[in-house]
mmCIF file of C-alpha atoms and ligand atoms in Angstrom:
data_model
loop_
_atom_site.group_PDB
_atom_site.id
_atom_site.type_symbol
_atom_site.label_atom_id
_atom_site.label_comp_id
_atom_site.label_asym_id
_atom_site.label_seq_id
_atom_site.Cartn_x
_atom_site.Cartn_y
_atom_site.Cartn_z
ATOM 1 C CA MET J 1 -0.025 0.026 0.018
ATOM 2 C CA ALA J 2 1.407 3.377 -1.016
ATOM 3 C CA SER J 3 1.797 5.877 1.800
ATOM 4 C CA ALA J 4 -0.841 8.568 2.202
ATOM 5 C CA ILE J 5 -0.770 11.726 0.029
ATOM 6 C CA LYS J 6 -0.682 14.983 1.893
ATOM 7 C CA LEU J 7 -1.854 18.212 0.314
ATOM 8 C CA GLY J 8 -1.938 21.149 2.794
ATOM 9 C CA ASN J 9 -4.459 20.192 5.449
ATOM 10 C CA ILE J 10 -5.950 17.205 3.670
ATOM 11 C CA THR J 11 -4.735 13.575 3.478
ATOM 12 C CA ILE J 12 -5.698 11.118 0.730
ATOM 13 C CA HIS J 13 -5.463 7.381 1.115
ATOM 14 C CA ARG J 14 -5.979 4.676 -1.550
ATOM 15 C CA VAL J 15 -7.647 1.368 -0.698
ATOM 16 C CA VAL J 16 -7.116 -1.162 -3.502
ATOM 17 C CA GLU J 17 -9.430 -4.097 -4.035
ATOM 18 C CA GLN J 18 -7.914 -5.483 -7.268
ATOM 19 C CA GLN J 19 -5.329 -4.606 -9.882
ATOM 20 C CA ALA J 20 -4.900 -6.784 -12.995
ATOM 21 C CA PRO J 21 -4.790 -6.824 -16.792
ATOM 22 C CA ILE J 22 -8.543 -6.985 -17.364
ATOM 23 C CA PHE J 23 -9.865 -5.857 -20.764
ATOM 24 C CA ASP J 24 -8.672 -5.974 -24.326
ATOM 25 C CA ALA J 25 -7.871 -2.331 -25.307
ATOM 26 C CA LEU J 26 -9.647 -2.495 -28.690
ATOM 27 C CA GLU J 27 -12.817 -3.910 -27.173
ATOM 28 C CA PHE J 28 -12.717 -1.506 -24.301
ATOM 29 C CA PHE J 29 -12.352 1.500 -26.643
ATOM 30 C CA PRO J 30 -14.493 0.584 -29.639
ATOM 31 C CA SER J 31 -13.384 3.526 -31.771
ATOM 32 C CA LEU J 32 -9.671 2.921 -31.118
ATOM 33 C CA SER J 33 -7.978 1.708 -34.290
ATOM 34 C CA LYS J 34 -5.190 -0.892 -34.327
ATOM 35 C CA GLU J 35 -2.916 1.653 -35.959
ATOM 36 C CA LEU J 36 -3.462 4.254 -33.221
ATOM 37 C CA LEU J 37 -2.991 1.707 -30.529
ATOM 38 C CA GLU J 38 0.345 0.581 -32.089
ATOM 39 C CA GLU J 39 1.464 4.288 -32.361
ATOM 40 C CA ASN J 40 0.959 4.633 -28.564
ATOM 41 C CA ARG J 41 1.940 1.168 -27.390
ATOM 42 C CA SER J 42 5.526 2.151 -26.469
ATOM 43 C CA TRP J 43 4.427 4.558 -23.719
ATOM 44 C CA LEU J 44 1.365 2.564 -22.611
ATOM 45 C CA GLU J 45 3.488 -0.544 -21.962
ATOM 46 C CA PRO J 46 4.237 -1.970 -19.408
ATOM 47 C CA THR J 47 2.319 0.172 -16.880
ATOM 48 C CA PHE J 48 -0.988 0.728 -18.604
ATOM 49 C CA ILE J 49 -0.979 -2.172 -21.005
ATOM 50 C CA ASP J 50 0.353 -5.562 -19.931
ATOM 51 C CA PRO J 51 2.873 -6.691 -22.609
ATOM 52 C CA ALA J 52 2.197 -10.355 -21.995
ATOM 53 C CA THR J 53 -1.591 -10.296 -22.551
ATOM 54 C CA GLY J 54 -2.036 -6.964 -24.405
ATOM 55 C CA LYS J 55 -4.745 -6.091 -21.907
ATOM 56 C CA LEU J 56 -5.386 -2.819 -20.158
ATOM 57 C CA VAL J 57 -4.127 -2.949 -16.553
ATOM 58 C CA LEU J 58 -6.890 -1.539 -14.339
ATOM 59 C CA CYS J 59 -7.034 -0.935 -10.665
ATOM 60 C CA ILE J 60 -10.260 -1.145 -8.595
ATOM 61 C CA GLN J 61 -9.901 1.098 -5.628
ATOM 62 C CA SER J 62 -11.437 3.617 -3.232
ATOM 63 C CA TYR J 63 -9.954 6.980 -2.289
ATOM 64 C CA ILE J 64 -10.367 8.228 1.214
ATOM 65 C CA VAL J 65 -10.044 11.949 1.822
ATOM 66 C CA GLN J 66 -9.471 13.278 5.318
ATOM 67 C CA THR J 67 -10.123 16.985 5.839
ATOM 68 C CA PRO J 68 -10.021 18.758 9.232
ATOM 69 C CA GLN J 69 -13.864 18.263 9.326
ATOM 70 C CA HIS J 70 -14.667 15.006 7.626
ATOM 71 C CA THR J 71 -13.456 11.649 6.453
ATOM 72 C CA ILE J 72 -14.854 10.897 3.027
ATOM 73 C CA MET J 73 -14.709 7.660 1.056
ATOM 74 C CA ILE J 74 -15.065 8.094 -2.724
ATOM 75 C CA ASP J 75 -16.303 5.017 -4.594
ATOM 76 C CA THR J 76 -16.565 1.635 -2.978
ATOM 77 C CA CYS J 77 -15.346 -0.955 -5.503
ATOM 78 C CA VAL J 78 -16.995 -4.319 -6.025
ATOM 79 C CA GLY J 79 -17.589 -5.718 -2.526
ATOM 80 C CA ASN J 80 -17.715 -9.226 -1.077
ATOM 81 C CA HIS J 81 -20.355 -11.989 -1.399
ATOM 82 C CA LYS J 82 -22.216 -10.225 -4.254
ATOM 83 C CA PRO J 83 -23.679 -12.320 -7.022
ATOM 84 C CA ARG J 84 -22.492 -10.852 -10.330
ATOM 85 C CA PRO J 85 -23.251 -13.630 -12.775
ATOM 86 C CA GLN J 86 -22.456 -11.559 -15.869
ATOM 87 C CA ARG J 87 -18.966 -10.644 -14.531
ATOM 88 C CA PRO J 88 -17.122 -13.788 -13.382
ATOM 89 C CA MET J 89 -14.167 -11.760 -12.189
ATOM 90 C CA TRP J 90 -16.374 -9.945 -9.686
ATOM 91 C CA ASN J 91 -18.901 -12.686 -8.951
ATOM 92 C CA MET J 92 -19.156 -13.614 -5.254
ATOM 93 C CA LEU J 93 -15.796 -12.031 -4.320
ATOM 94 C CA ASN J 94 -14.522 -13.188 -0.981
ATOM 95 C CA SER J 95 -11.218 -11.418 -0.348
ATOM 96 C CA ASP J 96 -9.775 -9.759 2.663
ATOM 97 C CA ARG J 97 -7.626 -7.430 0.541
ATOM 98 C CA TYR J 98 -9.964 -4.418 0.767
ATOM 99 C CA GLU J 99 -10.566 -4.651 4.497
ATOM 100 C CA LYS J 100 -6.839 -5.100 5.127
ATOM 101 C CA GLY J 101 -6.180 -2.062 2.944
ATOM 102 C CA LEU J 102 -8.630 -0.027 4.911
ATOM 103 C CA ALA J 103 -7.073 -1.126 8.146
ATOM 104 C CA ALA J 104 -3.648 -0.114 6.829
ATOM 105 C CA THR J 105 -4.854 3.518 6.568
ATOM 106 C CA GLY J 106 -5.501 3.559 10.335
ATOM 107 C CA LEU J 107 -9.169 4.172 9.754
ATOM 108 C CA THR J 108 -12.146 2.074 10.750
ATOM 109 C CA LEU J 109 -15.612 1.734 9.264
ATOM 110 C CA ASN J 110 -16.922 4.092 12.004
ATOM 111 C CA ASP J 111 -14.581 6.879 10.887
ATOM 112 C CA ILE J 112 -16.249 7.410 7.487
ATOM 113 C CA ASP J 113 -18.558 10.426 7.580
ATOM 114 C CA TYR J 114 -19.509 10.436 3.896
ATOM 115 C CA VAL J 115 -19.447 7.905 1.112
ATOM 116 C CA MET J 116 -19.542 9.573 -2.263
ATOM 117 C CA CYS J 117 -20.301 7.430 -5.346
ATOM 118 C CA THR J 118 -19.065 9.237 -8.486
ATOM 119 C CA HIS J 119 -21.575 7.093 -10.345
ATOM 120 C CA LEU J 120 -23.598 3.989 -9.792
ATOM 121 C CA HIS J 121 -21.726 1.308 -11.751
ATOM 122 C CA VAL J 122 -21.063 -2.112 -10.243
ATOM 123 C CA ASP J 123 -17.414 -1.472 -9.398
ATOM 124 C CA HIS J 124 -18.134 1.863 -7.545
ATOM 125 C CA VAL J 125 -20.900 0.894 -5.097
ATOM 126 C CA GLY J 126 -20.029 -2.628 -3.840
ATOM 127 C CA TRP J 127 -18.777 -1.873 -0.311
ATOM 128 C CA ASN J 128 -21.730 0.486 0.268
ATOM 129 C CA THR J 129 -23.290 -2.558 1.881
ATOM 130 C CA ARG J 130 -22.221 -5.763 3.560
ATOM 131 C CA LEU J 131 -24.008 -8.990 4.455
ATOM 132 C CA GLU J 132 -25.278 -9.219 7.978
ATOM 133 C CA ASN J 133 -27.565 -12.037 8.988
ATOM 134 C CA GLY J 134 -28.617 -12.551 5.398
ATOM 135 C CA ARG J 135 -29.377 -8.808 4.831
ATOM 136 C CA TRP J 136 -27.530 -6.086 3.059
ATOM 137 C CA VAL J 137 -26.795 -3.331 5.503
ATOM 138 C CA PRO J 138 -24.776 -0.121 5.196
ATOM 139 C CA THR J 139 -21.069 -0.994 5.637
ATOM 140 C CA PHE J 140 -20.225 2.437 7.162
ATOM 141 C CA PRO J 141 -22.473 2.773 10.277
ATOM 142 C CA LYS J 142 -22.204 6.566 10.607
ATOM 143 C CA ALA J 143 -21.895 7.618 6.977
ATOM 144 C CA LYS J 144 -24.205 9.620 4.767
ATOM 145 C CA TYR J 145 -24.066 8.303 1.223
ATOM 146 C CA VAL J 146 -23.905 11.007 -1.393
ATOM 147 C CA PHE J 147 -25.523 10.159 -4.758
ATOM 148 C CA ALA J 148 -26.265 12.464 -7.694
ATOM 149 C CA GLU J 149 -30.030 12.875 -8.102
ATOM 150 C CA ARG J 150 -30.352 12.098 -11.782
ATOM 151 C CA GLU J 151 -27.902 9.182 -11.516
ATOM 152 C CA LEU J 152 -29.945 7.570 -8.695
ATOM 153 C CA ALA J 153 -33.221 8.140 -10.558
ATOM 154 C CA HIS J 154 -31.710 6.611 -13.747
ATOM 155 C CA TRP J 155 -30.447 3.404 -12.090
ATOM 156 C CA THR J 156 -33.526 3.021 -9.865
ATOM 157 C CA LYS J 157 -35.702 3.019 -12.983
ATOM 158 C CA LYS J 158 -33.402 0.542 -14.738
ATOM 159 C CA GLN J 159 -33.490 -1.764 -11.758
ATOM 160 C CA GLN J 160 -37.341 -1.656 -11.692
ATOM 161 C CA GLU J 161 -37.569 -2.498 -15.328
ATOM 162 C CA ASP J 162 -35.005 -5.237 -15.302
ATOM 163 C CA PRO J 163 -33.881 -6.343 -11.774
ATOM 164 C CA ALA J 164 -32.039 -9.457 -13.035
ATOM 165 C CA ASN J 165 -29.572 -7.369 -14.962
ATOM 166 C CA HIS J 166 -28.988 -4.732 -12.223
ATOM 167 C CA PRO J 167 -28.141 -6.784 -9.146
ATOM 168 C CA TRP J 168 -25.650 -4.211 -7.840
ATOM 169 C CA ILE J 169 -28.473 -1.659 -7.569
ATOM 170 C CA THR J 170 -30.585 -4.187 -5.666
ATOM 171 C CA ASP J 171 -27.910 -5.131 -3.139
ATOM 172 C CA SER J 172 -25.648 -2.071 -2.890
ATOM 173 C CA VAL J 173 -27.750 1.036 -3.650
ATOM 174 C CA LEU J 174 -31.422 0.454 -2.759
ATOM 175 C CA PRO J 175 -30.610 -0.804 0.802
ATOM 176 C CA ILE J 176 -28.937 2.541 1.434
ATOM 177 C CA VAL J 177 -32.028 4.355 0.211
ATOM 178 C CA GLU J 178 -34.264 2.134 2.357
ATOM 179 C CA ALA J 179 -32.064 2.763 5.411
ATOM 180 C CA ARG J 180 -32.518 6.536 4.811
ATOM 181 C CA ARG J 181 -28.812 7.091 4.658
ATOM 182 C CA THR J 182 -28.639 9.006 1.366
ATOM 183 C CA GLU J 183 -27.827 12.560 0.795
ATOM 184 C CA ILE J 184 -29.185 13.155 -2.762
ATOM 185 C CA VAL J 185 -27.554 16.112 -4.414
ATOM 186 C CA LYS J 186 -26.985 17.903 -7.655
ATOM 187 C CA SER J 187 -23.761 16.868 -9.336
ATOM 188 C CA ASN J 188 -22.264 20.381 -8.702
ATOM 189 C CA HIS J 189 -22.911 20.161 -4.955
ATOM 190 C CA THR J 190 -20.628 21.966 -2.543
ATOM 191 C CA LEU J 191 -20.044 20.267 0.814
ATOM 192 C CA ASN J 192 -17.827 23.041 2.219
ATOM 193 C CA ASP J 193 -14.837 25.153 1.163
ATOM 194 C CA LEU J 194 -12.691 22.034 0.908
ATOM 195 C CA VAL J 195 -14.966 19.600 -0.890
ATOM 196 C CA GLN J 196 -16.815 20.411 -4.146
ATOM 197 C CA LEU J 197 -18.479 18.102 -6.698
ATOM 198 C CA ILE J 198 -17.751 18.815 -10.378
ATOM 199 C CA PRO J 199 -20.269 17.459 -12.932
ATOM 200 C CA THR J 200 -18.421 15.238 -15.410
ATOM 201 C CA PRO J 201 -21.308 13.553 -17.256
ATOM 202 C CA GLY J 202 -20.970 11.173 -20.187
ATOM 203 C CA HIS J 203 -19.639 7.870 -18.823
ATOM 204 C CA THR J 204 -22.938 7.835 -16.958
ATOM 205 C CA ILE J 205 -25.864 10.191 -17.053
ATOM 206 C CA ASP J 206 -24.966 12.258 -13.979
ATOM 207 C CA HIS J 207 -21.422 11.285 -13.134
ATOM 208 C CA PHE J 208 -19.457 13.637 -10.884
ATOM 209 C CA SER J 209 -15.814 14.148 -9.916
ATOM 210 C CA VAL J 210 -14.760 15.466 -6.512
ATOM 211 C CA GLN J 211 -12.419 18.405 -5.984
ATOM 212 C CA VAL J 212 -10.776 18.516 -2.529
ATOM 213 C CA GLY J 213 -8.407 20.887 -0.776
ATOM 214 C CA LYS J 214 -7.430 24.531 -1.123
ATOM 215 C CA SER J 215 -6.414 26.054 -4.368
ATOM 216 C CA GLY J 216 -2.820 25.142 -5.145
ATOM 217 C CA GLN J 217 -2.968 22.225 -2.695
ATOM 218 C CA ASP J 218 -5.877 20.422 -4.180
ATOM 219 C CA ALA J 219 -6.831 17.165 -5.926
ATOM 220 C CA VAL J 220 -9.569 15.962 -8.230
ATOM 221 C CA ILE J 221 -10.906 12.454 -7.664
ATOM 222 C CA THR J 222 -12.096 11.630 -11.213
ATOM 223 C CA GLY J 223 -14.136 8.475 -10.916
ATOM 224 C CA ASP J 224 -14.646 7.030 -14.358
ATOM 225 C CA MET J 225 -14.570 10.208 -16.456
ATOM 226 C CA ILE J 226 -11.328 8.570 -17.700
ATOM 227 C CA HIS J 227 -10.079 4.949 -17.668
ATOM 228 C CA SER J 228 -6.710 5.105 -19.359
ATOM 229 C CA PRO J 229 -4.265 7.855 -20.169
ATOM 230 C CA ILE J 230 -4.847 7.266 -23.856
ATOM 231 C CA GLN J 231 -8.172 9.060 -23.242
ATOM 232 C CA ALA J 232 -6.209 12.050 -22.074
ATOM 233 C CA ARG J 233 -4.117 12.096 -25.237
ATOM 234 C CA TYR J 234 -7.315 11.644 -27.260
ATOM 235 C CA PRO J 235 -10.144 13.052 -25.093
ATOM 236 C CA GLU J 236 -12.862 12.006 -27.564
ATOM 237 C CA LEU J 237 -11.959 8.324 -27.246
ATOM 238 C CA GLY J 238 -15.033 6.694 -25.690
ATOM 239 C CA MET J 239 -15.208 3.435 -23.676
ATOM 240 C CA ARG J 240 -17.617 0.660 -24.419
ATOM 241 C CA VAL J 241 -20.302 1.225 -21.793
ATOM 242 C CA ASP J 242 -20.360 5.023 -21.906
ATOM 243 C CA TYR J 243 -23.900 6.435 -21.610
ATOM 244 C CA ASP J 244 -22.963 9.234 -23.986
ATOM 245 C CA SER J 245 -19.404 9.038 -25.327
ATOM 246 C CA LYS J 246 -19.537 12.439 -27.004
ATOM 247 C CA GLN J 247 -20.504 14.069 -23.744
ATOM 248 C CA ALA J 248 -17.777 12.105 -21.946
ATOM 249 C CA GLY J 249 -15.229 13.618 -24.361
ATOM 250 C CA VAL J 250 -16.522 17.134 -23.691
ATOM 251 C CA SER J 251 -16.189 16.457 -19.919
ATOM 252 C CA ARG J 252 -12.588 15.325 -20.321
ATOM 253 C CA ARG J 253 -11.589 18.349 -22.431
ATOM 254 C CA GLU J 254 -13.224 20.690 -19.951
ATOM 255 C CA LEU J 255 -11.773 19.097 -16.797
ATOM 256 C CA PHE J 256 -8.271 18.564 -18.138
ATOM 257 C CA GLY J 257 -8.239 21.984 -19.827
ATOM 258 C CA ARG J 258 -9.179 23.569 -16.529
ATOM 259 C CA PHE J 259 -6.505 21.861 -14.400
ATOM 260 C CA CYS J 260 -3.659 21.064 -16.809
ATOM 261 C CA ASP J 261 -0.302 22.717 -16.039
ATOM 262 C CA THR J 262 -1.488 23.465 -12.456
ATOM 263 C CA PRO J 263 -0.496 21.771 -9.212
ATOM 264 C CA THR J 264 -3.900 19.999 -9.039
ATOM 265 C CA LEU J 265 -3.378 16.307 -8.446
ATOM 266 C CA PHE J 266 -5.570 13.928 -10.499
ATOM 267 C CA CYS J 267 -6.579 10.773 -8.585
ATOM 268 C CA MET J 268 -7.863 8.329 -11.157
ATOM 269 C CA ALA J 269 -10.196 5.425 -10.286
ATOM 270 C CA HIS J 270 -8.860 2.798 -12.624
ATOM 271 C CA PHE J 271 -5.331 3.800 -13.567
ATOM 272 C CA PRO J 272 -2.799 1.250 -12.207
ATOM 273 C CA SER J 273 -0.888 2.218 -9.118
ATOM 274 C CA PRO J 274 0.127 4.808 -8.103
ATOM 275 C CA SER J 275 -2.979 6.011 -10.055
ATOM 276 C CA THR J 276 -2.305 9.679 -9.376
ATOM 277 C CA GLY J 277 -0.514 12.459 -11.350
ATOM 278 C CA ARG J 278 -0.690 15.792 -12.998
ATOM 279 C CA MET J 279 -1.892 16.795 -16.518
ATOM 280 C CA THR J 280 -0.090 18.780 -19.104
ATOM 281 C CA ARG J 281 -0.771 19.479 -22.856
ATOM 282 C CA TRP J 282 0.164 16.936 -25.480
ATOM 283 C CA ASP J 283 -0.547 18.015 -29.070
ATOM 284 C CA ASN J 284 -4.319 18.540 -29.189
ATOM 285 C CA GLY J 285 -4.791 16.522 -26.047
ATOM 286 C CA PHE J 286 -3.285 15.971 -22.645
ATOM 287 C CA LYS J 287 -0.433 13.996 -21.074
ATOM 288 C CA PHE J 288 -0.816 12.334 -17.762
ATOM 289 C CA ILE J 289 2.396 12.550 -15.681
ATOM 290 C CA SER J 290 2.385 10.085 -12.811
ATOM 291 C CA SER J 291 3.297 11.574 -9.454
HETATM 292 ZN ZN1 LIG T 1 -15.480 1.863 -12.995
#
């Protein structure tokens, strides 16, 4: 586990659940041509593309942000004991890696004041709940769970129409709603002067990123508005399950344009470890510089 990141009066921890070569790059990015992939392979390998399998190396992780006022968990990975028949890699996980990673930060479940889900995909909501006596209960006993209003409405409707294909909403989102533990917000919500949501729609309907810290000593936790640094170089490159790839490209150009060549630290959900870095310009796109 990498040591904590300190930025002024905030501390950021990473809690990793998985890291592995997972998806074929050309399948993951349907509009990526073989030629363009070859052109970029030299800098993508070995960190971002595994040379042995040719697959994208992705990390599944949570970020925990400690401010003087709050301890905030952003995204909650896949979770244990959850039936995910369509995704063998995540089906009925039973690993102690995540809980050990959390313990290594020195924090406990009781320390989390807020859980923020950048969006409601299966790999971002899992540890919202845990199994207790056969029921799904909130994992973090004291936390308020922050969901974007349109995101929650979208997935609630999908689950109602087709519950069999949305098990993660059933076991990891709706129990939070039923337990009255949600704080349903607009995706530009401000928590206080150190924590601000930034709308980054496209990958999902109402996806948000989270800016934390004071100007000059700040970070943006991006969620899935980007999956690989090749989408920084080519911001219009969409991934296969985007809700609106065009809008996702607009969100990337806006966010990276706003914070490139500044001290703002980007904390990416799925980039392999260390997963964090700064952004600078690269031709008509952006270059991610790990730090
Ligand atoms: Zn994801």
